[in-house]
mmCIF file of C-alpha atoms in Angstrom:
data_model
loop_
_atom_site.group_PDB
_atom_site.id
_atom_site.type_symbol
_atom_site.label_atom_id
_atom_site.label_comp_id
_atom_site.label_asym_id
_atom_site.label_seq_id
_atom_site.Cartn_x
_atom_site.Cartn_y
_atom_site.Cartn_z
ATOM 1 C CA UNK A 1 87.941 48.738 93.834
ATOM 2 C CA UNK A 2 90.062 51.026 96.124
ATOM 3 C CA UNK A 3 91.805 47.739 97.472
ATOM 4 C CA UNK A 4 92.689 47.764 93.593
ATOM 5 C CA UNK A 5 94.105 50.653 93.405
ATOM 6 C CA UNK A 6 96.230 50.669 96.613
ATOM 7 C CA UNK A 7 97.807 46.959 95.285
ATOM 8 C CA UNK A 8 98.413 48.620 91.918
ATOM 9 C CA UNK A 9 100.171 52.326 93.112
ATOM 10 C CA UNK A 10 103.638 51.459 91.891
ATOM 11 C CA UNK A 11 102.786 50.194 88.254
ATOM 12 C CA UNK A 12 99.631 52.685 88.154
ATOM 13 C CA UNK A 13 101.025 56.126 88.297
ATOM 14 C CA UNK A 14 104.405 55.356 85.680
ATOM 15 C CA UNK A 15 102.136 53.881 83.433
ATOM 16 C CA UNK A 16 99.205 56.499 83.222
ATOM 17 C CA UNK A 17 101.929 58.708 82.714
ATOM 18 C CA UNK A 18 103.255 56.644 79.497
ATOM 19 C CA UNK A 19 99.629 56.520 78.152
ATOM 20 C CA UNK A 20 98.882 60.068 78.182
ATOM 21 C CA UNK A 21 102.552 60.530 77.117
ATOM 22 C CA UNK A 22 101.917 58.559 73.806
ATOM 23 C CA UNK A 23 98.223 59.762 73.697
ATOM 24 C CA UNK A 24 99.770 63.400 73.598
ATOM 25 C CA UNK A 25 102.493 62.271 70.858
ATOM 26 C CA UNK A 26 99.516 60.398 68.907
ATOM 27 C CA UNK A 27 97.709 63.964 68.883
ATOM 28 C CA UNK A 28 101.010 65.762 67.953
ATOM 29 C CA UNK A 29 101.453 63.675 65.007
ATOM 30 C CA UNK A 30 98.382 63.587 64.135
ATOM 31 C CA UNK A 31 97.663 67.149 64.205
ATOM 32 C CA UNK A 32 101.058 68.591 62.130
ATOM 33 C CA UNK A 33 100.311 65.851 59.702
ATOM 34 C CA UNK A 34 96.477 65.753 59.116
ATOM 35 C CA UNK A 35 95.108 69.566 60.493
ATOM 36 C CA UNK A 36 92.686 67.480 62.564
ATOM 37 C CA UNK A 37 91.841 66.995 66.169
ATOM 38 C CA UNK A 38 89.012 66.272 68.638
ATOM 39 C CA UNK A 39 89.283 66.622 72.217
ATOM 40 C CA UNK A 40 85.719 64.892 72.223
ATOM 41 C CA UNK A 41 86.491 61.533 70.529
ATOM 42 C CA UNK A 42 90.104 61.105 72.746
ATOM 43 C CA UNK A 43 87.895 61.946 75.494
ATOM 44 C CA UNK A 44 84.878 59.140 74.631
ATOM 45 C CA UNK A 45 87.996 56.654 73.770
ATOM 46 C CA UNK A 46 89.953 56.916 76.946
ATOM 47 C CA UNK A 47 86.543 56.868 79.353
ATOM 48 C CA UNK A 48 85.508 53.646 76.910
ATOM 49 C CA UNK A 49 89.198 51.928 77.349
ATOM 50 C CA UNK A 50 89.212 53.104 80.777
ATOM 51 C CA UNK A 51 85.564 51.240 82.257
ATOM 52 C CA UNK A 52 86.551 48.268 80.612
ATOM 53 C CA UNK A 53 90.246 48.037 81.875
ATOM 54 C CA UNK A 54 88.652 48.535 85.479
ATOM 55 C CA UNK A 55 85.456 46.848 84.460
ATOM 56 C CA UNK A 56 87.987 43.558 83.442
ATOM 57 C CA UNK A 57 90.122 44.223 86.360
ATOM 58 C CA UNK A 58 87.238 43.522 88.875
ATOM 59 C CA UNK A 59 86.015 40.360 87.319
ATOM 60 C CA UNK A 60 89.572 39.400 87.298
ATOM 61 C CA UNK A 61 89.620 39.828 90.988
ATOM 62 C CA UNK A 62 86.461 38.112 91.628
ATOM 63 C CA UNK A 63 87.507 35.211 89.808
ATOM 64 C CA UNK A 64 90.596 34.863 91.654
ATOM 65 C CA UNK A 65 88.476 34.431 95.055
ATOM 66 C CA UNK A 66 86.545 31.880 93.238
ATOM 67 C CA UNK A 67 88.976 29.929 91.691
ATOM 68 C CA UNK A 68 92.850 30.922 91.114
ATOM 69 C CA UNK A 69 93.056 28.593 88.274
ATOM 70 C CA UNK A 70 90.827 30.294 85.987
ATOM 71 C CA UNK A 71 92.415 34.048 85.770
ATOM 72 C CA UNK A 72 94.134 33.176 82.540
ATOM 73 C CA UNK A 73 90.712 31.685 81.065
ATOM 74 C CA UNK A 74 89.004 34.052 82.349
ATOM 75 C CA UNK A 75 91.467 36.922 80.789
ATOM 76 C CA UNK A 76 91.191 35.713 76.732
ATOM 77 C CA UNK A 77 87.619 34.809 77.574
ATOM 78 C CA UNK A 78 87.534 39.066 78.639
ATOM 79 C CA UNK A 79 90.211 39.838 76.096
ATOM 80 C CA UNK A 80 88.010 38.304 73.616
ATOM 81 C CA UNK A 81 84.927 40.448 74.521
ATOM 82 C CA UNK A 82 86.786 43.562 74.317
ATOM 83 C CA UNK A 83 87.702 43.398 70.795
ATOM 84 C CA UNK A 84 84.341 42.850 69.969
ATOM 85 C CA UNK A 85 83.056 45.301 71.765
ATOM 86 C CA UNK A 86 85.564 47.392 70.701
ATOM 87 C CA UNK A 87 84.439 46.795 66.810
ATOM 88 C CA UNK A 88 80.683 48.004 68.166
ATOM 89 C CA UNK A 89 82.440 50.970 69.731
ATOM 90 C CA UNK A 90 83.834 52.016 66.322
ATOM 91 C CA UNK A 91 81.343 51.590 64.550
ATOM 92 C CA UNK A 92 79.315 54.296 66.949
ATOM 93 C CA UNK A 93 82.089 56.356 66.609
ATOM 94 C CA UNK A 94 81.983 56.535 62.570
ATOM 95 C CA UNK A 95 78.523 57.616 62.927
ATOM 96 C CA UNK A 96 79.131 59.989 65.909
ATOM 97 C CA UNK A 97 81.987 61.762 63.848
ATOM 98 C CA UNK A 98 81.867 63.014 60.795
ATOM 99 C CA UNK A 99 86.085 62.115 59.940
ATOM 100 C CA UNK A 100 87.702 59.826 58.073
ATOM 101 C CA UNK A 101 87.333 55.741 59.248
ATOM 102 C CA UNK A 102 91.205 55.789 59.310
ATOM 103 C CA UNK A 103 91.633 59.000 61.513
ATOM 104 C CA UNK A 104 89.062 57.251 64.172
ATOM 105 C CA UNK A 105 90.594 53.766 63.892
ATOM 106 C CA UNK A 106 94.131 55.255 64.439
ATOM 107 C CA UNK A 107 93.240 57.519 67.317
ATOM 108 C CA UNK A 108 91.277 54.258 69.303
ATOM 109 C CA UNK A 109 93.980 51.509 68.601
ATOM 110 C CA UNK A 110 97.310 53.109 69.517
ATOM 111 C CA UNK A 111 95.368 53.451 73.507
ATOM 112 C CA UNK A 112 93.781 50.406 73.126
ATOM 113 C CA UNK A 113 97.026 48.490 72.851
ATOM 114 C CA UNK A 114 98.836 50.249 75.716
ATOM 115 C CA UNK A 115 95.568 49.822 77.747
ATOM 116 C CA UNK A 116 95.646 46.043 76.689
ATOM 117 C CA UNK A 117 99.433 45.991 78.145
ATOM 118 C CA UNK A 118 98.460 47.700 81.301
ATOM 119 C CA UNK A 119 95.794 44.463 81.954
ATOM 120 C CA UNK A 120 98.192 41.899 80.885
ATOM 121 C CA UNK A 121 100.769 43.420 83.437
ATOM 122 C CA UNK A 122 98.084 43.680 86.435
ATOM 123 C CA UNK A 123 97.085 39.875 84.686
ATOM 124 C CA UNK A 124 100.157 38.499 85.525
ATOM 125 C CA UNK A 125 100.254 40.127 89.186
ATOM 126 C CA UNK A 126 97.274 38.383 89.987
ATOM 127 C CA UNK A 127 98.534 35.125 88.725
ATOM 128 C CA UNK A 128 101.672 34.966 90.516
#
């Protein structure tokens, strides 16, 4: 995992950076307009997108020692389990929280997608 991060320094930092960025503009828009926030569910959300964008990462890897012809299978066949564990996710969520189903879907998918474009990036370093 630490050979991971040492490959990934120059693309790791900016973008971490950009996600907590938009995370913190998320929050600020989300606050003025709906008098609502919770440091607990952005906290359970990004730890959640987190282990799965390293958890992904390192199968990623290990499939590349295997066989270097199967990281793009092997990322839908990942990117595929992710949304669906991302739908059981929610749904523990809704009954974890007590807010609106809108305010909780809203606050998980704007991460999720700049998590999902942080994989496809390290994705297509592996492949190349």
């Amino acid at each position: 995992m630490t050979e991971t991060i040492k490959n990934n320094k120059p693309i790791l930092l900016p973008f971490l950076i950009l996600i907590i960025g938009a995370t913190v503009l998320h929050i600020g828009i989300s606050f003025s307009m709906l008098k609502l926030f919770s440091p607990k569910l952005l906290i359970m959300i990004h730890l959640y997108l987190g282990l799965i964008l390293v958890g992904s990462h390192f199968i990623l890897k290990k499939i590349k020692r295997i066989d270097v012809t199967k990281v793009g299978l092997t990322f839908l066949a990942m990117t595929l389990f992710k949304m669906m564990l991302a739908i059981g996710f929610l749904l523990i969520m809704f009954n974890i929280f007590d807010y609106k189903r809108i305010i909780i879907i809203s606050h998980f998918f704007a991460p999720f997608f700049l998590y999902l474009i942080f994989e496809v990036i390290l994705t297509l370093k592996l492949i190349r």
